[in-house]
XYZ file of C-alpha atoms in Angstrom:
553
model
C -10.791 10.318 -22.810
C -12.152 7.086 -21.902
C -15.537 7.037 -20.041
C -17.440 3.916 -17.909
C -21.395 5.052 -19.375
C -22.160 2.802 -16.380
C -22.063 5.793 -14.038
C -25.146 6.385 -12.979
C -26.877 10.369 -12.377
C -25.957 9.837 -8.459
C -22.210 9.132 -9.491
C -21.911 12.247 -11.595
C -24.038 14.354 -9.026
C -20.877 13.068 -6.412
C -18.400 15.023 -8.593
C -17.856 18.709 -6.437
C -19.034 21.601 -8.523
C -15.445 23.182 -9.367
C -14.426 20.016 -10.932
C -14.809 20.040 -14.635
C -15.164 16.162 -15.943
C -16.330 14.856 -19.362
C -18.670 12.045 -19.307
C -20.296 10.106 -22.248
C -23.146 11.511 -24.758
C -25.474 9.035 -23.474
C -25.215 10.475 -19.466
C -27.191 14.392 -18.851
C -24.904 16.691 -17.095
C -25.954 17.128 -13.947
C -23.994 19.614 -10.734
C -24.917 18.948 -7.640
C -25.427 21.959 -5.493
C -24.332 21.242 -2.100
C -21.204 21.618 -0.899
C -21.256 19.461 1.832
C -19.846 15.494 1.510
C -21.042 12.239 2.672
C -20.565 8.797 1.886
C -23.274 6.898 -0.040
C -23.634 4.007 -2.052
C -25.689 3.379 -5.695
C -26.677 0.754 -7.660
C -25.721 0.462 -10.792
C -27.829 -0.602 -13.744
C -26.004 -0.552 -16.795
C -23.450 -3.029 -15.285
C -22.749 -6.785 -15.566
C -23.172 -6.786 -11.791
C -26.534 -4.769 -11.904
C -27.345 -5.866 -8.227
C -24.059 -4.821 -6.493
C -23.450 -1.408 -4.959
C -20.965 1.049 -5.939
C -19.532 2.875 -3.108
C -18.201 6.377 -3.621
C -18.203 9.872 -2.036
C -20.352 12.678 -2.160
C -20.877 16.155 -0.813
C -21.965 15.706 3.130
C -21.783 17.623 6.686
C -18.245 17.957 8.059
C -17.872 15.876 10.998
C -14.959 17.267 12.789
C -14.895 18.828 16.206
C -14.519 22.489 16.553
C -11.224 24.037 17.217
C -10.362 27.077 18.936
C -6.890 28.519 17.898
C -6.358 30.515 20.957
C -6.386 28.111 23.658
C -3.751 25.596 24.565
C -3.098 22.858 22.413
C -2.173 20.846 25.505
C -4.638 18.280 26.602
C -4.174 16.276 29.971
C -5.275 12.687 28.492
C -6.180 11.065 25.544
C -9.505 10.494 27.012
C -10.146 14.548 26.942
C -9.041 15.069 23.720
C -10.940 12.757 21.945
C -14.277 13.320 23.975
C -15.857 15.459 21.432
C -15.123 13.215 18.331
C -18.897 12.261 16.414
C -20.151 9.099 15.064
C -19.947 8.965 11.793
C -16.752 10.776 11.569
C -13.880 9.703 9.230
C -10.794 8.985 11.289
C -7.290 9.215 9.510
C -4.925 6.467 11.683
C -1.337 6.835 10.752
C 1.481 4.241 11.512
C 2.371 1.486 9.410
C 1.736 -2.067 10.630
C 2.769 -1.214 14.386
C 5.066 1.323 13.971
C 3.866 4.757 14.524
C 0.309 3.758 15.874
C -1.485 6.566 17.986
C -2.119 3.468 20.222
C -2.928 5.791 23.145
C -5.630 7.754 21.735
C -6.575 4.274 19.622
C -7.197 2.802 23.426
C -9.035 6.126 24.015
C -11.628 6.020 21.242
C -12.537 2.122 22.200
C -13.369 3.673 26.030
C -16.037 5.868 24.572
C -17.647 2.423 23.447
C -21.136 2.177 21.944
C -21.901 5.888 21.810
C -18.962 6.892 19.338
C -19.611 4.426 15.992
C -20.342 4.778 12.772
C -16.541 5.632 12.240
C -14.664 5.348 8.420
C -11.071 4.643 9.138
C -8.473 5.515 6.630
C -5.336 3.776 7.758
C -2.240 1.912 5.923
C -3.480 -1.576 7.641
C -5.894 -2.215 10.598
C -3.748 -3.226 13.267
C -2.665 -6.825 14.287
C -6.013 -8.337 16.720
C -5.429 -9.029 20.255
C -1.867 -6.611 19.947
C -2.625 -3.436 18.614
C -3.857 -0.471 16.039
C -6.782 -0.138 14.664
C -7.914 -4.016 15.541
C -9.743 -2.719 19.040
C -11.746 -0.779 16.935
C -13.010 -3.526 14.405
C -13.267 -5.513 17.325
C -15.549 -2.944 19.366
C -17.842 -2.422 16.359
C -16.828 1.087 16.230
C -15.759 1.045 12.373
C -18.597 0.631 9.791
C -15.788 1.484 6.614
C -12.399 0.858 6.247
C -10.044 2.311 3.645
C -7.144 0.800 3.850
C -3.879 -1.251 1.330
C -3.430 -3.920 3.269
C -5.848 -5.966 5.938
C -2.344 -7.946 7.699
C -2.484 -10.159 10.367
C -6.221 -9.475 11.179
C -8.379 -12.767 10.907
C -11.058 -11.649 12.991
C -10.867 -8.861 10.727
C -11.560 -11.099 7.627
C -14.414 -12.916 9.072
C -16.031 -9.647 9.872
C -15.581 -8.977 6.323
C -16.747 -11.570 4.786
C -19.667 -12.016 6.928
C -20.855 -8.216 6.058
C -20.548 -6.592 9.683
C -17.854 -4.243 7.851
C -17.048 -2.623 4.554
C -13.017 -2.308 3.253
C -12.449 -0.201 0.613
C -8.715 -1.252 -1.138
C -6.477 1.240 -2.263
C -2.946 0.856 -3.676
C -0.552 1.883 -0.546
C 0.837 4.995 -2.947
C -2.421 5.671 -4.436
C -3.382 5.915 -0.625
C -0.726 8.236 0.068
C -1.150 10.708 -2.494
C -5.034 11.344 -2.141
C -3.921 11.866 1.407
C -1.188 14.245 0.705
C -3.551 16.032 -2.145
C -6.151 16.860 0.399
C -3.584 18.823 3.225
C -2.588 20.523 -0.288
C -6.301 21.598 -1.420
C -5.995 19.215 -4.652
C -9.661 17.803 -5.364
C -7.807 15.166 -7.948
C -4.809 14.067 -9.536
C -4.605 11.606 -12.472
C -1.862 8.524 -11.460
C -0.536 5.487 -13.942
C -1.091 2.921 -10.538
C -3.999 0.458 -11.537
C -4.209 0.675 -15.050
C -5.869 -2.218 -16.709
C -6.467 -3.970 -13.326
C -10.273 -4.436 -11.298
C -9.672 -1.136 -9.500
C -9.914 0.694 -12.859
C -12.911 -1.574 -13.507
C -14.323 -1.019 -9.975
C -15.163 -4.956 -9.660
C -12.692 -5.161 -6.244
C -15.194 -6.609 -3.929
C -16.437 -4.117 -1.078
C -19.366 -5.620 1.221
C -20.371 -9.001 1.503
C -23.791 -10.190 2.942
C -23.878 -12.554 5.944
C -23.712 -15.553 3.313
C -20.624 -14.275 1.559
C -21.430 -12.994 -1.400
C -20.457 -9.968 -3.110
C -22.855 -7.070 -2.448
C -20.698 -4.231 -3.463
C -17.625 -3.264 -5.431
C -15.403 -0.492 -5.627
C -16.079 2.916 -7.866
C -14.712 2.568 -11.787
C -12.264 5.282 -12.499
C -12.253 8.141 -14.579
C -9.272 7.331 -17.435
C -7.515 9.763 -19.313
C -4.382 9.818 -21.600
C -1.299 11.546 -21.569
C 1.886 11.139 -23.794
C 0.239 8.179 -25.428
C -0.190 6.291 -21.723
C -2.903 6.011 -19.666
C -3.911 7.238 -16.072
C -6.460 6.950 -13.819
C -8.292 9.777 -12.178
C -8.350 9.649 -8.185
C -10.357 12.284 -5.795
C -8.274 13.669 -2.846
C -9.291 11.630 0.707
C -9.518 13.881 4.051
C -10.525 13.295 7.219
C -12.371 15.270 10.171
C -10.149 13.914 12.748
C -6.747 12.930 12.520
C -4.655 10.685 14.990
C -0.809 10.202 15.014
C 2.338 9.526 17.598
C 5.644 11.235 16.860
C 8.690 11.312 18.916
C 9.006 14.919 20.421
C 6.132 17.351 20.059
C 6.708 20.878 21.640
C 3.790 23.383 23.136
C 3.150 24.849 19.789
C 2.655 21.813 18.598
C 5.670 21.143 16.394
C 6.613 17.191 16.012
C 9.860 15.349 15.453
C 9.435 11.680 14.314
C 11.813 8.940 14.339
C 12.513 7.132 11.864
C 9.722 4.824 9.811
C 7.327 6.669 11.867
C 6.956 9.171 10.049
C 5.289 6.633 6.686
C 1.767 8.506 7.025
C 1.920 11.179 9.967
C 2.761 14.183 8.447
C 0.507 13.834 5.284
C -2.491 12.634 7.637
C -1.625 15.508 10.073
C -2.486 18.202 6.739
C -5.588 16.141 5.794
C -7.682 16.120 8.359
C -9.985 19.006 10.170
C -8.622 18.126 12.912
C -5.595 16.263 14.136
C -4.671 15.300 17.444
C -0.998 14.236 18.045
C 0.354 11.914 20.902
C 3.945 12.397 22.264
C 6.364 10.437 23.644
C 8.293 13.655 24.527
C 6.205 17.258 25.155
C 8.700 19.753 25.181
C 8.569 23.728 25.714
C 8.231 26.072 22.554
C 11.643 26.469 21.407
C 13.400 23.305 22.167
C 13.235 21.861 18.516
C 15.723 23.890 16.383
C 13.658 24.930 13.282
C 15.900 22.315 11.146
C 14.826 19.306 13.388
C 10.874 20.020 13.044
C 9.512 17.565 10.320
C 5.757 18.740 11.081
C 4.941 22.803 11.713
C 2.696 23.311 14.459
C 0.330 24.913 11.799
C -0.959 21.290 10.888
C -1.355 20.310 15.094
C -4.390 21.255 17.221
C -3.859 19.073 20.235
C -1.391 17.452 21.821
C -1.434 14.394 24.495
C 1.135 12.525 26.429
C 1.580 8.875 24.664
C 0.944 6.649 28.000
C 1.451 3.327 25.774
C 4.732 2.008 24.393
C 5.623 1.599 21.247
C 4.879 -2.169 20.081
C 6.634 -4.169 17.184
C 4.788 -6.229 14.587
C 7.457 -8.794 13.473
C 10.421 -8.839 15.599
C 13.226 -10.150 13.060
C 16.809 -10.495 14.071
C 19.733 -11.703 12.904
C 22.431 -14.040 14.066
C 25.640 -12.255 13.386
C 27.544 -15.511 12.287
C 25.023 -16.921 10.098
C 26.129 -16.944 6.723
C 22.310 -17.140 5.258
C 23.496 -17.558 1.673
C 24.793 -21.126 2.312
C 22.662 -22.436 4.420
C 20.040 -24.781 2.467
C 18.783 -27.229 4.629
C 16.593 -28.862 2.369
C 15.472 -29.232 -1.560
C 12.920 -26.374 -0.889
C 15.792 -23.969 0.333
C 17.846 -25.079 -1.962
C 15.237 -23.963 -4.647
C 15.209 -20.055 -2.804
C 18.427 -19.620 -2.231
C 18.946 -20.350 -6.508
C 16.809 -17.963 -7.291
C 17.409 -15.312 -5.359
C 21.431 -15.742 -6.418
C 20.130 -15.188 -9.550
C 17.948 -12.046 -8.607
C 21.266 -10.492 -7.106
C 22.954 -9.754 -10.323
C 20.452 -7.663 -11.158
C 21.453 -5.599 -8.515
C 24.342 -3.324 -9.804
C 26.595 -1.177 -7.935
C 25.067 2.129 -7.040
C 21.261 0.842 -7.866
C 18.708 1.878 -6.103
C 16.474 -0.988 -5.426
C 13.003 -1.765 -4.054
C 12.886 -5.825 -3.070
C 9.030 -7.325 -2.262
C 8.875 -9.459 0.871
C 9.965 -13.425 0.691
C 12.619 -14.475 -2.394
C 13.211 -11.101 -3.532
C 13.961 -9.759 -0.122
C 16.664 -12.747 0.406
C 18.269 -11.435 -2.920
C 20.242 -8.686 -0.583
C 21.945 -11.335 0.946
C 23.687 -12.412 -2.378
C 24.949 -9.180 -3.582
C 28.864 -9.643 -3.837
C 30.762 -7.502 -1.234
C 32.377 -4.229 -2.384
C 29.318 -3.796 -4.490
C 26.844 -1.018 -2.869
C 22.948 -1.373 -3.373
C 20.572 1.018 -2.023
C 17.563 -0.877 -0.841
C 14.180 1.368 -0.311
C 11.426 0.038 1.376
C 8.421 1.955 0.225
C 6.902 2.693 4.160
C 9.734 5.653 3.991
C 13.438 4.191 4.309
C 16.351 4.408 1.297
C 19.744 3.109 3.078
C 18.162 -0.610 4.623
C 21.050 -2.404 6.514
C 20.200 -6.231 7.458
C 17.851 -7.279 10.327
C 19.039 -5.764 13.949
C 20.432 -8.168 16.867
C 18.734 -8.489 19.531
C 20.653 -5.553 21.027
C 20.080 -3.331 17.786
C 16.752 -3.747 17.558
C 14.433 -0.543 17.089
C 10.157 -0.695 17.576
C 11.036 3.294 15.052
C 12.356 1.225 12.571
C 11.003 -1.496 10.205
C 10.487 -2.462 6.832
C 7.735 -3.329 4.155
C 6.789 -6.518 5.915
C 6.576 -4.691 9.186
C 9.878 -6.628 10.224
C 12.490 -4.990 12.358
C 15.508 -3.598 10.297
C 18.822 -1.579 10.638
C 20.506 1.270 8.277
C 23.479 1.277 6.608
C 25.139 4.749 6.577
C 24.383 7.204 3.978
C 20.268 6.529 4.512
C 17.230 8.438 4.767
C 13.935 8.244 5.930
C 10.469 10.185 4.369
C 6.792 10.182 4.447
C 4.522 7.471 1.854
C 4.262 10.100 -0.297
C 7.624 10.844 -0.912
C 8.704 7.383 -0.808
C 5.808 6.590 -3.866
C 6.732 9.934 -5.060
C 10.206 7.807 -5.883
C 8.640 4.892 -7.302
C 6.076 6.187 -9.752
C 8.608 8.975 -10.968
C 10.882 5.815 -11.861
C 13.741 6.745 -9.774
C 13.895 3.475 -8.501
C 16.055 1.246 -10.696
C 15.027 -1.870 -10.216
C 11.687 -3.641 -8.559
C 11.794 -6.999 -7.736
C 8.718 -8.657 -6.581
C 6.999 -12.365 -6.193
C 4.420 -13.611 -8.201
C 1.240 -15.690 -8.340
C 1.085 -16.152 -12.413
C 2.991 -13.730 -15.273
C 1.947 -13.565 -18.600
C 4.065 -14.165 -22.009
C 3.477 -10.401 -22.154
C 4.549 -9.346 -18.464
C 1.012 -9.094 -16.911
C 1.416 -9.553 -12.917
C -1.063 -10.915 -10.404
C 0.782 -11.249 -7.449
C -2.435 -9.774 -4.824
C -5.310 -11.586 -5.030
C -7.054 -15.186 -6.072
C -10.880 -14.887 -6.083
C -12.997 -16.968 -3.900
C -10.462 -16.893 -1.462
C -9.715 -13.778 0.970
C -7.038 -11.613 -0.048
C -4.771 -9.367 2.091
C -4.748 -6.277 -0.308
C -2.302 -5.464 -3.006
C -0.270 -2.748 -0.560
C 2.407 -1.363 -3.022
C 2.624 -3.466 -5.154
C 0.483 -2.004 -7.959
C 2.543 1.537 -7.260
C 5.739 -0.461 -7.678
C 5.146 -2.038 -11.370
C 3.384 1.618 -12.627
C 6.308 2.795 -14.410
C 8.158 0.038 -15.862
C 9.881 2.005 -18.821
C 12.117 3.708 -16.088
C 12.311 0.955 -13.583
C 12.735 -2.383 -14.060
C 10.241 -5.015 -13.088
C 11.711 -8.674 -11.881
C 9.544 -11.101 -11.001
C 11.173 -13.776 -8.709
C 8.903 -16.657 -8.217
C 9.077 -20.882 -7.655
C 8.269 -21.958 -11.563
C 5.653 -24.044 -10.431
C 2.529 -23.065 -7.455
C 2.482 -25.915 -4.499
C -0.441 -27.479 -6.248
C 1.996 -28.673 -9.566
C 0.587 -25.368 -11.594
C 2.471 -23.469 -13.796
C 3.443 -19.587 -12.583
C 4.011 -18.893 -15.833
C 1.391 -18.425 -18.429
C 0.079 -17.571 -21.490
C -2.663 -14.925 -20.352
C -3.112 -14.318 -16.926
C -6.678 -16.035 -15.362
C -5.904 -14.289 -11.986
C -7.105 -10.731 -11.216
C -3.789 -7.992 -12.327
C -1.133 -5.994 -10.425
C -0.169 -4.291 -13.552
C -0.550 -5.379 -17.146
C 3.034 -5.294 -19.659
C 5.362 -4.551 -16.899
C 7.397 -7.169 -15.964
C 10.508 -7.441 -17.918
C 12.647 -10.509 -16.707
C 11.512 -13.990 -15.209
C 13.785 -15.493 -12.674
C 12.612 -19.291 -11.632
C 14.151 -22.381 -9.609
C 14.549 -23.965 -13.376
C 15.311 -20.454 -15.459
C 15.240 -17.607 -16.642
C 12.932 -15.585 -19.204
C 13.403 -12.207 -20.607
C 9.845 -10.523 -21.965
C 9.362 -8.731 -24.831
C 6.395 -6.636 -23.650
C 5.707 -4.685 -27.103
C 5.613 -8.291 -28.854
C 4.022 -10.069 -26.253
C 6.855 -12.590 -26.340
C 9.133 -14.531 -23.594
C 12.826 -15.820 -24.812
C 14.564 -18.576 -22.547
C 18.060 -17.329 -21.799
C 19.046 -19.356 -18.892
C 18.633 -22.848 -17.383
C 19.879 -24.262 -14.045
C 21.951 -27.326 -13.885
C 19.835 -30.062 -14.377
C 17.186 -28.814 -16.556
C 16.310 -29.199 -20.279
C 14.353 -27.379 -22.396
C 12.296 -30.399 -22.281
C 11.755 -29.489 -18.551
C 10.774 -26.041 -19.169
C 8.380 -26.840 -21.567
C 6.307 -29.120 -19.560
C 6.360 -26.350 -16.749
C 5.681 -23.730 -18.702
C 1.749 -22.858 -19.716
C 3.313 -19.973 -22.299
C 4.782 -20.727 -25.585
C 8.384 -19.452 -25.463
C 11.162 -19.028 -27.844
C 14.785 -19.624 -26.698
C 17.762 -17.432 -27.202
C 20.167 -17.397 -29.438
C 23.122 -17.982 -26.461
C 21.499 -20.213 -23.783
C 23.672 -19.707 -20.921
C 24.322 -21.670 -17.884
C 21.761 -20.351 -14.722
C 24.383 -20.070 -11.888
């Protein structure tokens, strides 16, 4: 087992009592005796970055209000049913980008102002500012902590950030998920192939900043350990003392019914948390959901409000229902898209299931030849995605990865993160096609993050290149970044999404397939146009070129 001697006695002390770790000869054994939790932050000596903090969690006082099983789960507002929530607490926030926000009881918690603070929030994203989620309460000053996949559309969010007025812990969205999903099920820790060989393992993903902007404190290093000659990392289960979610129909006894997408992070935040307050757009009487139709048991519910707030949409994408979108290039730059994702298409064989990241890859639907059926997932919970809605079709329930507004095709499903992760690290996905910052001769990915410069969080991405002996990783990327630099490299100098993963190269000027045990790309294809010549002076990775050099169509 692999060990970071960096830990310091505080670190190991953090580790509960029934949990059995092995550390290295040169750290004492120490068991810490209380069996409370808190949140805490070390320094750590042994480091190259001696002077940051390492944030982590240990053993404190349970935060959660109390809860009386014999009296009505029915509250009359959201106002009353949050009244008794504590500073300090740790809120779980389900919803994903708009979709699914409790934005009623969200509204609620900013009313109680100043004397409610001190609040962690554990959330997908943090809301879009000035339209919804968790964004009042970053704004109000109400959230010290964040943990969170992806910060979105927040840049008053960033600046608070960066200027040290809040701490955001990053988590991979299906790393999120399952330490979410392991704490309803009583699991202290579960070992997971996301974030090998990236900073997370290291625990060097920035924290805290001080008011200047400099790094104050990273992330916790992980605990490694192998199994069938791969490595994992070792993540702690993440609960909550309060948690806060909308669903669709909620009766007395407080069973729920979502609607589609909505359900991403409900139902696993509903079993992880002390607490958990639903809001409703429909309260029904006991015994109007058949059994079949209830996706959360009332077990996992303590109170229940009337949603007051409509349901708001992040991106509203539609579709013009005679636009043929894979002949219209309007300029070079289009042009240059629209080639590659062609290309990306015929990777996408009848019957595949398929996971496309947001930009290039996503347009790669639109060139799949008819009579040949592709089942797209997006990762917040939907297998069956249809196009973008018209205007008339168009559902605030139902969205995809990039928060945009979406339709099904028949034959699809929808599911919590967990189950839709649950997919993509157990390699039932097929295929993964994602964009790209730089890729390595050996298929290293950075697609998340470029230091110095804020970064929006690596969301699923990480998840979605964990397993790339059962699914295939694509990268479909521009062969050249806007300022003339080469996407594809020798070693990658940006900070990884996954390291010997990606397994074909699709560019505007051709294609690469990588040998990832040899560390070697092969040129197979080349658009009209381009010589080797061309390649070569684009390319920052030595290459070899294939025996049949075929024509990039």
């Amino acid at each position: 087992m692999e060990t970071f001697p960096s830990i310091s006695r505080a670190l190991v002390c953090a580790v509960p009592s029934r949990v059995s770790l092995r550390f290295s000869s040169r750290i004492p054994s120490y068991r810490c005796t209380s069996t409370k939790w808190r949140t805490t932050r070390i320094t750590d000596h042994q480091s190259d970055v001696s002077h940051q903090r390492r944030f982590y969690s240990q053993p404190i006082e349970r935060q959660a209000p109390k809860n009386e099983r014999s009296a009505s789960k029915l509250y009359k507002s959201a106002d009353d049913a949050v009244a008794d929530i504590k500073s300090g607490s740790t809120i779980l926030s389900a919803g994903f980008g708009l979709s699914g926000v409790a934005e009623t009881l969200i509204l609620a918690i900013r009313n109680r102002g100043s004397q409610l603070h001190s609040l962690t929030a554990v959330s997908n994203n943090a809301g879009v500012e000035g339209k919804g989620g968790l964004a009042h309460l970053t704004k109000s000053g109400q959230i010290s902590k964040l943990i969170i996949s992806f910060l979105g559309s927040n840049k008053v969010l960033e600046k608070q950030y960066l200027s040290g007025k809040i701490t955001i812990e990053l988590c991979p969205q299906g790393t999120l998920a399952e330490r979410i999903r392991a704490a309803g099920a009583g699991i202290p820790a579960f070992y997971t192939p996301t974030a090998v060989n990236t900073l997370l393992e290291a625990g060097k993903i920035p924290a805290q900043f001080d008011g200047d902007g400099n790094v104050i404190g990273y992330g916790t290093p992980r605990e490694t350990r192998e199994f069938g000659g791969r490595k994992f990392l070792m993540e702690t289960a993440l609960e909550g003392d309060v948690a806060i979610l909308r669903a669709w129909k909620v009766d007395e006894a407080g069973n729920c019914q979502f609607r589609y997408t909505t359900k991403a992070f409900g139902m696993i935040m509903a079993k992880a948390a002390r607490l958990t307050i639903v809001e409703a757009e429909n309260i029904v009487p006991t015994g109007s959901l058949h059994p079949d139709q209830v996706h959360l048991p009332g077990i996992f519910v303590d109170r229940i409000v009337p949603a007051t707030v409509e349901s708001q949409i992040e991106i509203r994408k539609v579709r013009n229902p005679h636009e043929d979108l894979t002949t219209s290039e309007p300029n070079e730059a289009a042009a240059r898209r629209n080639r590659i994702a062609r290309r990306a298409a015929k990777e996408l064989k009848h019957g595949y299931y398929v996971n496309l990241g947001v930009g290039i890859p996503t347009m790669a639907a639109g060139f799949v030849p008819k009579g040949t059926q592709v089942w797209l997932q997006s990762e917040n919970g939907l297998l069956g995605m249809g196009p973008h809605p018209t205007e008339e079709e168009i559902d605030a329930d139902l969205v995809n990865a990039g928060k945009e507004t979406v339709t099904v095709l028949p034959g699809a499903s929808t599911f919590d993160s967990a189950e839709s992760f649950g997919m993509i690290r157990g390699g039932h996905v097929d295929v993964s096609i994602l964009g790209a910052l730089q890729v390595s001769a050996s298929g290293d990915l950075a697609n998340y993050m470029v230091p110095g410069k804020v970064f929006k969080g690596m969301g699923g991405a990480m998840d979605l290149v964990g397993n790339p002996d059962m699914t295939k990783v694509v990268v479909a990327t521009e062969h050249v970044a806007k300022d003339g630099s080469s996407k594809i490299v020798q070693e990658c100098s940006l900070p990884l999404t996954g390291a010997r993963c990606v397994s074909t190269i699709i560019t505007d000027m051709c294609v690469f397939e990588v040998d990832r045990e040899r560390g070697e790309l092969v040129l197979t294809e080349m658009a009209p146009g381009v010589t080797i010549e061309d390649v070569r002076e684009k390319t920052d990775a030595t290459f070899a070129i294939g025996k049949e050099l075929k024509r990039m169509e």
